[in-house]
PDB file of C-alpha atoms in Angstrom:
ATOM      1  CA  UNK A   1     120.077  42.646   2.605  1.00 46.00           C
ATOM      2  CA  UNK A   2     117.156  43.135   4.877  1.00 47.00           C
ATOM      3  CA  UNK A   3     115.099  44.363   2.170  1.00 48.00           C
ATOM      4  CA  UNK A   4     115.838  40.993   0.388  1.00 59.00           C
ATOM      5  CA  UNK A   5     115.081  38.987   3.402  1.00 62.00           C
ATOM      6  CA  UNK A   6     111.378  41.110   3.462  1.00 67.00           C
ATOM      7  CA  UNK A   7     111.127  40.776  -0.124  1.00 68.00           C
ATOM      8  CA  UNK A   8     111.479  37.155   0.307  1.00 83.00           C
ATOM      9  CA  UNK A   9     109.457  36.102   2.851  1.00 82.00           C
ATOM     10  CA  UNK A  10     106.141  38.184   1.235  1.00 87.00           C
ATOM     11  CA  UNK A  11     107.217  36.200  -1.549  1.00 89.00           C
ATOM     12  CA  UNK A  12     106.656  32.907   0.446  1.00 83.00           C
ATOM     13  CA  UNK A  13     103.595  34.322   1.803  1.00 85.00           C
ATOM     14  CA  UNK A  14     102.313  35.085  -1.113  1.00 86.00           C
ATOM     15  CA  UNK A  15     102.875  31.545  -2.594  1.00 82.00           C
ATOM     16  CA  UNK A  16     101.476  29.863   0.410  1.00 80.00           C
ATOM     17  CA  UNK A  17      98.241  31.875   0.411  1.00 82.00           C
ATOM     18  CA  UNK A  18      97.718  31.673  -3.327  1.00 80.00           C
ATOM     19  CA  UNK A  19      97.546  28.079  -2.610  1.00 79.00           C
ATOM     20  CA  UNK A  20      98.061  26.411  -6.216  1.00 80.00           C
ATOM     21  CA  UNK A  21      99.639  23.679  -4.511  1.00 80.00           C
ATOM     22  CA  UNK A  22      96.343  23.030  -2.581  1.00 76.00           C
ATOM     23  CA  UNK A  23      95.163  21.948  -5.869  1.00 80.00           C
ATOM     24  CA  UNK A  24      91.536  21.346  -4.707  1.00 81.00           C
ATOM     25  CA  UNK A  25      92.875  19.243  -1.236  1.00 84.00           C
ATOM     26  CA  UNK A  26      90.972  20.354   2.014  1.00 87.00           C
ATOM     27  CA  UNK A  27      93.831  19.998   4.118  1.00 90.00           C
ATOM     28  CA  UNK A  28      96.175  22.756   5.710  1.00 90.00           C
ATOM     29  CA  UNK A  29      99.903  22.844   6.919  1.00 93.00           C
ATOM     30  CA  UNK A  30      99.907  23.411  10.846  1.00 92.00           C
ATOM     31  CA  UNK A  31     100.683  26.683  11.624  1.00 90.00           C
ATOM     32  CA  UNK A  32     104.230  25.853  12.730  1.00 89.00           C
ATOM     33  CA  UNK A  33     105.251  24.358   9.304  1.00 92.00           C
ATOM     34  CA  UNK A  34     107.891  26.627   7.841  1.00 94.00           C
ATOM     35  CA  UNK A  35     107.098  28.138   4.924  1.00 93.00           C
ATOM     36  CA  UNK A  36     110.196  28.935   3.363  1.00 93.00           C
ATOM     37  CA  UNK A  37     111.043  25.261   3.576  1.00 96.00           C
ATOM     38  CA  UNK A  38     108.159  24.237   2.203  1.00 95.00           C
ATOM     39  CA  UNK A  39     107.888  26.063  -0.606  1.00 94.00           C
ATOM     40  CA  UNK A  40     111.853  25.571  -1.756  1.00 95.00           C
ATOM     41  CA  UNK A  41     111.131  21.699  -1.274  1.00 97.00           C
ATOM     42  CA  UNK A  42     108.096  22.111  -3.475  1.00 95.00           C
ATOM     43  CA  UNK A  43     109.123  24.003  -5.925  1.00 95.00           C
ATOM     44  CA  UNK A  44     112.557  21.724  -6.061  1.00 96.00           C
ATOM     45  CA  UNK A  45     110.468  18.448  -6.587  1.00 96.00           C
ATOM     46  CA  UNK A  46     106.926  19.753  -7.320  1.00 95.00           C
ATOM     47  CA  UNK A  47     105.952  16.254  -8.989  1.00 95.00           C
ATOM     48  CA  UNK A  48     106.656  14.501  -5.851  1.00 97.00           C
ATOM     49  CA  UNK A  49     104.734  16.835  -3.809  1.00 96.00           C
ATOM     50  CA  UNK A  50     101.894  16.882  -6.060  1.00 95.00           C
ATOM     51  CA  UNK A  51     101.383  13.300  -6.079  1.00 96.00           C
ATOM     52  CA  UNK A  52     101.428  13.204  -2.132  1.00 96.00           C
ATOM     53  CA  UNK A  53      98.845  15.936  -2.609  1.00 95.00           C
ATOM     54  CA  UNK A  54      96.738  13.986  -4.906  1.00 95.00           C
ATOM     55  CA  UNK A  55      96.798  11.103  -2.610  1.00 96.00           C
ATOM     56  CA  UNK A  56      95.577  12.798  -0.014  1.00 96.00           C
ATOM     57  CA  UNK A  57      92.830  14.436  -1.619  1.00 95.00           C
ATOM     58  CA  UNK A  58      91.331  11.674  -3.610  1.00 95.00           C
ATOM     59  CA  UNK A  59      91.879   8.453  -1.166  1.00 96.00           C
ATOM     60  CA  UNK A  60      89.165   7.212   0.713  1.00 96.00           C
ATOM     61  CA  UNK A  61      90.958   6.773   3.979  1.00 96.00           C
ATOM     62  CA  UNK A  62      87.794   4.908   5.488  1.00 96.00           C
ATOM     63  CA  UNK A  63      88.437   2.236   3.342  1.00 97.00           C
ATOM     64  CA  UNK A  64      92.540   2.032   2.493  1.00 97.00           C
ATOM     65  CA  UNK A  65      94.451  -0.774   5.102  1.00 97.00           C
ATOM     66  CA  UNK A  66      97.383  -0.077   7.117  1.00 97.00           C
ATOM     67  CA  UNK A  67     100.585  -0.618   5.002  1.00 97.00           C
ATOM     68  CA  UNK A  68     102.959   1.115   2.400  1.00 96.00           C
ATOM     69  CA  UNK A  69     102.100   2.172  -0.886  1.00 97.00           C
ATOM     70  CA  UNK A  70     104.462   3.686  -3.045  1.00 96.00           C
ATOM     71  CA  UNK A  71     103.481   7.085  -5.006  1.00 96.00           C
ATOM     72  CA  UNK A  72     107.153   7.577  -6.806  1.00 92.00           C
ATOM     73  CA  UNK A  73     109.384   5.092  -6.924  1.00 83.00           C
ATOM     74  CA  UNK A  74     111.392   5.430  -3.501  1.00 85.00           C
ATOM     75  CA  UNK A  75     110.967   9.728  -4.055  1.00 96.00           C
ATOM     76  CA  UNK A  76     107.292   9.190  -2.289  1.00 98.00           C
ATOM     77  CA  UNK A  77     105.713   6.742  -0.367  1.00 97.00           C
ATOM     78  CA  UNK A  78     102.836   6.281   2.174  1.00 98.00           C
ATOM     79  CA  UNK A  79     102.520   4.514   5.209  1.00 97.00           C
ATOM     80  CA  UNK A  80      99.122   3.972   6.230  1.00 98.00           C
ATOM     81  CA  UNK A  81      98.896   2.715   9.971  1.00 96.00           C
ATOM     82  CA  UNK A  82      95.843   2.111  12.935  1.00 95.00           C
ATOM     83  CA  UNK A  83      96.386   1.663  16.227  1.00 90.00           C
ATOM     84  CA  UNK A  84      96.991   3.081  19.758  1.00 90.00           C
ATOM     85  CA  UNK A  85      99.165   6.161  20.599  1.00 92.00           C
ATOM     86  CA  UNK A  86     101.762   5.686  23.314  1.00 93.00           C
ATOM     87  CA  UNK A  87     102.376   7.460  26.340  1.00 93.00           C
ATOM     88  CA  UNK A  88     104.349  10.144  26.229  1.00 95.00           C
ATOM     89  CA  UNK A  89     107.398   8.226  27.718  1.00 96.00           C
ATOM     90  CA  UNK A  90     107.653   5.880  25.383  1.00 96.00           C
ATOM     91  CA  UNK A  91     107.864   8.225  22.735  1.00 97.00           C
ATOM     92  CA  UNK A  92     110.957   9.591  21.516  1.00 97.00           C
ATOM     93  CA  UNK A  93     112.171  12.964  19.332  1.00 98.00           C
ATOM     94  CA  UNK A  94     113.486  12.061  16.107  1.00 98.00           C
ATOM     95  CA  UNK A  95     114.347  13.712  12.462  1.00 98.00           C
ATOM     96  CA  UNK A  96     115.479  12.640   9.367  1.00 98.00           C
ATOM     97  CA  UNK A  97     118.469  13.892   7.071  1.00 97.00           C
ATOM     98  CA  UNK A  98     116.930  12.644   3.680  1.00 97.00           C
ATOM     99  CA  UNK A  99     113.040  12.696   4.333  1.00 98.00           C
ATOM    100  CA  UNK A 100     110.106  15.044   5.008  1.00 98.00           C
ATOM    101  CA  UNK A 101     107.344  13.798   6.522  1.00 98.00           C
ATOM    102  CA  UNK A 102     103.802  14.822   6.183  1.00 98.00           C
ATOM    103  CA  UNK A 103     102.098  13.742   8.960  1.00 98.00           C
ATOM    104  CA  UNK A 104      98.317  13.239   8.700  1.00 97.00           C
ATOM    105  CA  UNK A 105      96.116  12.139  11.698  1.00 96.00           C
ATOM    106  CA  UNK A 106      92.971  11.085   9.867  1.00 96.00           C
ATOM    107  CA  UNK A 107      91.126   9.713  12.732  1.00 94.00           C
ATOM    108  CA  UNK A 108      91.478   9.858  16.152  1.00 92.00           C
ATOM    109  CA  UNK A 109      93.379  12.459  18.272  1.00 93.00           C
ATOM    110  CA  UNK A 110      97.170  12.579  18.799  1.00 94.00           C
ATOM    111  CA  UNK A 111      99.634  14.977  20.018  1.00 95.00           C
ATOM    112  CA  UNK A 112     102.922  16.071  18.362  1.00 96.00           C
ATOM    113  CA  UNK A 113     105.608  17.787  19.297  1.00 97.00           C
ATOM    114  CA  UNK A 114     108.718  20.102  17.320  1.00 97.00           C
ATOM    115  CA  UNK A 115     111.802  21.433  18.176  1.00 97.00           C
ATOM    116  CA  UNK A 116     114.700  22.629  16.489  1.00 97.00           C
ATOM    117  CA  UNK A 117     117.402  19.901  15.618  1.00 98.00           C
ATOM    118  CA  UNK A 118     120.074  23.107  16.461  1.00 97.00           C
ATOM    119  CA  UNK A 119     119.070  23.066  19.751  1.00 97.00           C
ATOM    120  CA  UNK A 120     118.295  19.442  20.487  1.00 98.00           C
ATOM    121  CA  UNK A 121     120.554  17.053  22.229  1.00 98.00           C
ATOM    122  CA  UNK A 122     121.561  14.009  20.355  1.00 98.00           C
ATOM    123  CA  UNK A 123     121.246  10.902  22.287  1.00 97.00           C
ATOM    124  CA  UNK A 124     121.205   8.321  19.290  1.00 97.00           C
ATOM    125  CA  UNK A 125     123.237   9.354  16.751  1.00 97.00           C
ATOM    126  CA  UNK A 126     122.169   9.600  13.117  1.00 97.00           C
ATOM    127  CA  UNK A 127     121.585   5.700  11.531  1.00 98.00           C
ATOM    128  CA  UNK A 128     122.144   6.030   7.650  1.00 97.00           C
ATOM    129  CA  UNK A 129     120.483   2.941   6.760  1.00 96.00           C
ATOM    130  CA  UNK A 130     117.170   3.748   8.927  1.00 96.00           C
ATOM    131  CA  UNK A 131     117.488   7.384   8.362  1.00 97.00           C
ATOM    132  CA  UNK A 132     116.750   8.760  11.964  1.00 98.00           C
ATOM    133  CA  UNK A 133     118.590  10.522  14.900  1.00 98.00           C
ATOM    134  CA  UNK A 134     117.015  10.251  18.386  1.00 98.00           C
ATOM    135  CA  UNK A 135     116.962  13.476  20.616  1.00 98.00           C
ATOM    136  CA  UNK A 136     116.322  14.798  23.769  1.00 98.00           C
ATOM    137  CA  UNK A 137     114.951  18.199  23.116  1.00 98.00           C
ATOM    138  CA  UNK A 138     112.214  20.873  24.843  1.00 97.00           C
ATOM    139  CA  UNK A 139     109.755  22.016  22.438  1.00 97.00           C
ATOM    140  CA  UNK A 140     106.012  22.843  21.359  1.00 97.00           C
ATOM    141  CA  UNK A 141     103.603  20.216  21.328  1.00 97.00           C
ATOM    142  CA  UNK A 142      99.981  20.736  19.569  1.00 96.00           C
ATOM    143  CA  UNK A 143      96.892  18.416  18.901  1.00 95.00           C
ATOM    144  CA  UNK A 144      96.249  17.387  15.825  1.00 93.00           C
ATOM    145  CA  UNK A 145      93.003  18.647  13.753  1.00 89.00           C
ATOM    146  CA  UNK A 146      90.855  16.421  10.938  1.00 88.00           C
ATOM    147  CA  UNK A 147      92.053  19.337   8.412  1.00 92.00           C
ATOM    148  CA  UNK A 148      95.322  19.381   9.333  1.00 94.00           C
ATOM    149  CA  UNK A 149      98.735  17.910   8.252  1.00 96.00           C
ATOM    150  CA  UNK A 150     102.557  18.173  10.020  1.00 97.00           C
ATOM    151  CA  UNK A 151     105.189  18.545   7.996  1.00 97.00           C
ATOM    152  CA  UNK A 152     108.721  17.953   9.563  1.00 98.00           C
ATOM    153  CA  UNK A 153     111.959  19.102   7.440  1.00 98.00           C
ATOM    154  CA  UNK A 154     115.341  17.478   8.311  1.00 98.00           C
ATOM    155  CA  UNK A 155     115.635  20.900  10.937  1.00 97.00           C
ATOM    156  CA  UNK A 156     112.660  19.647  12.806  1.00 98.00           C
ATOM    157  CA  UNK A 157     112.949  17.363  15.334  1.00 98.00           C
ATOM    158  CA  UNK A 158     109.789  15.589  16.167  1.00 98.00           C
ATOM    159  CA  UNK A 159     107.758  13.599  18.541  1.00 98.00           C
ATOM    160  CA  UNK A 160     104.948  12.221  17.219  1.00 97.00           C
ATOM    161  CA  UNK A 161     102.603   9.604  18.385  1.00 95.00           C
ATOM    162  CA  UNK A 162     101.893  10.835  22.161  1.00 95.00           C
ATOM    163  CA  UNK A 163      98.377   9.455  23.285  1.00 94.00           C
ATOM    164  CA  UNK A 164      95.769  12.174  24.349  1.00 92.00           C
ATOM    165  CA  UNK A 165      93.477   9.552  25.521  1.00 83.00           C
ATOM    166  CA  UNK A 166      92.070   6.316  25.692  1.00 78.00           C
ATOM    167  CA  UNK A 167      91.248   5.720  21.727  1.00 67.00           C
ATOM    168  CA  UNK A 168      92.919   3.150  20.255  1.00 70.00           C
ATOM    169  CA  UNK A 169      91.367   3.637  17.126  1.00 79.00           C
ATOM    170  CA  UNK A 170      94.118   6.147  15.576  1.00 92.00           C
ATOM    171  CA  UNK A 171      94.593   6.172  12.268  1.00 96.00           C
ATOM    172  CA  UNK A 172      97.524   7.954  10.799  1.00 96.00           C
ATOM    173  CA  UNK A 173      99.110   8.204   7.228  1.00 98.00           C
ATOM    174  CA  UNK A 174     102.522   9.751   6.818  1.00 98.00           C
ATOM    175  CA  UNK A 175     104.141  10.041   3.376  1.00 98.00           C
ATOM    176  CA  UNK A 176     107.909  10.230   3.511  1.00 98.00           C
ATOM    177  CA  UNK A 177     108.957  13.032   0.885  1.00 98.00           C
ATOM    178  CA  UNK A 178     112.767  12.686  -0.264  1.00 98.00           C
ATOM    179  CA  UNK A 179     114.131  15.649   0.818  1.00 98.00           C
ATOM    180  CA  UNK A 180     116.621  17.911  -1.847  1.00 96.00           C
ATOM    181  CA  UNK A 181     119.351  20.107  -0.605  1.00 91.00           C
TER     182      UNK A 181
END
C-alpha cells in the first residue's frame, strides 16, 4: 500500500508539473493548494476547469466591472469585486461543501489564511442554501502574489479578505467551481 500511495503522489506531481492544464495561463496555484485535490477535481470536470482557466488567461481585468458572470451554467461562475480589505477581526473562516474557489487577487495586496476543516471549530453551522460554515480555526496565513491564485477545496477552511494595508483599491475575482465527490 505504501508503494501505491508513492506511486500516486509522483503521479500527481508529475501532472502538476507537466502543466497541460496551464494551457498558456501565467498564473500558479499557491504552494499550499493540494495537489491531489486538484488534479481529481480537474480531471472529474476538466471542462469546467478549463473554462475558469480560459477566463483567467484571456480577460482584461483592467477593464472588466465588479459583478458575476457566468462561465457554465451554475457549474462556473465569476465574481469580479473592488474594494477595501477588512481588518482581520472582521473577517471570518469559512468553507464550502459544494464549491471550490479560486481565489485571484489581481490588484492590490491581501492576506489569506487556511486551515483544515478537521481541525476547525464550527461556530456557524453549515447553511445549505448559502453554502458556507463559519469557523474558528488556527492556521497559515500568506500574502497574495500578482501570479498567484488560492484554491480552497470543501477540506479547506479559509479566511480571506484580511487588509495588509491602507489600499482600498483591491481588486479580486473568485470563480466558484462546483465541486464533485
Amino acid at each position: 500500500m505504501m508503494l501505491s500511495a508513492c506511486s500516486s503522489v509522483r503521479q500527481t506531481e508529475k501532472w502538476f508539473r507537466h502543466g497541460k492544464w496551464y494551457n498558456g495561463m501565467k498564473l500558479y496555484p499557491h504552494v499550499f493548494v493540494n495537489r491531489h485535490e486538484f488534479e481529481s477535481q480537474y480531471n472529474k470536470n476538466k471542462a469546467w476547469w478549463d473554462s475558469a482557466f480560459k477566463f483567467l488567461k484571456e480577460t482584461d481585468f483592467d477593464k472588466i466591472a465588479p459583478g458575476k458572470y457566468p462561465l457554465d451554467s451554475n457549474n462556473v461562475y465569476v465574481n469580479v469585486t473592488v474594494g477595501p480589505m477588512r481588518d482581520f477581526e472582521n473577517t471570518k473562516w469559512e468553507s464550502h461543501r459544494h464549491t471550490i474557489d479560486l481565489q485571484y487577487t489581481y490588484k492590490g495586496t491581501e492576506k489569506m489564511g487556511v486551515a483544515p476543516v478537521s481541525k476547525a471549530r464550527v461556530i456557524d453551522p453549515y447553511n445549505e442554501k448559502k453554502d458556507v460554515a463559519i469557523y474558528d480555526a488556527d492556521g497559515k496565513f500568506y500574502l497574495t502574489a500578482p501570479d498567484t491564485f488560492f484554491l480552497f477545496f470543501p477540506g479547506d477552511a479559509h479566511r480571506p479578505n484580511i487588509k495588509v494595508n491602507e489600499d482600498n483599491a483591491v481588486k479580486k475575482i473568485v470563480v466558484k467551481i462546483r465541486y464533485t465527490d
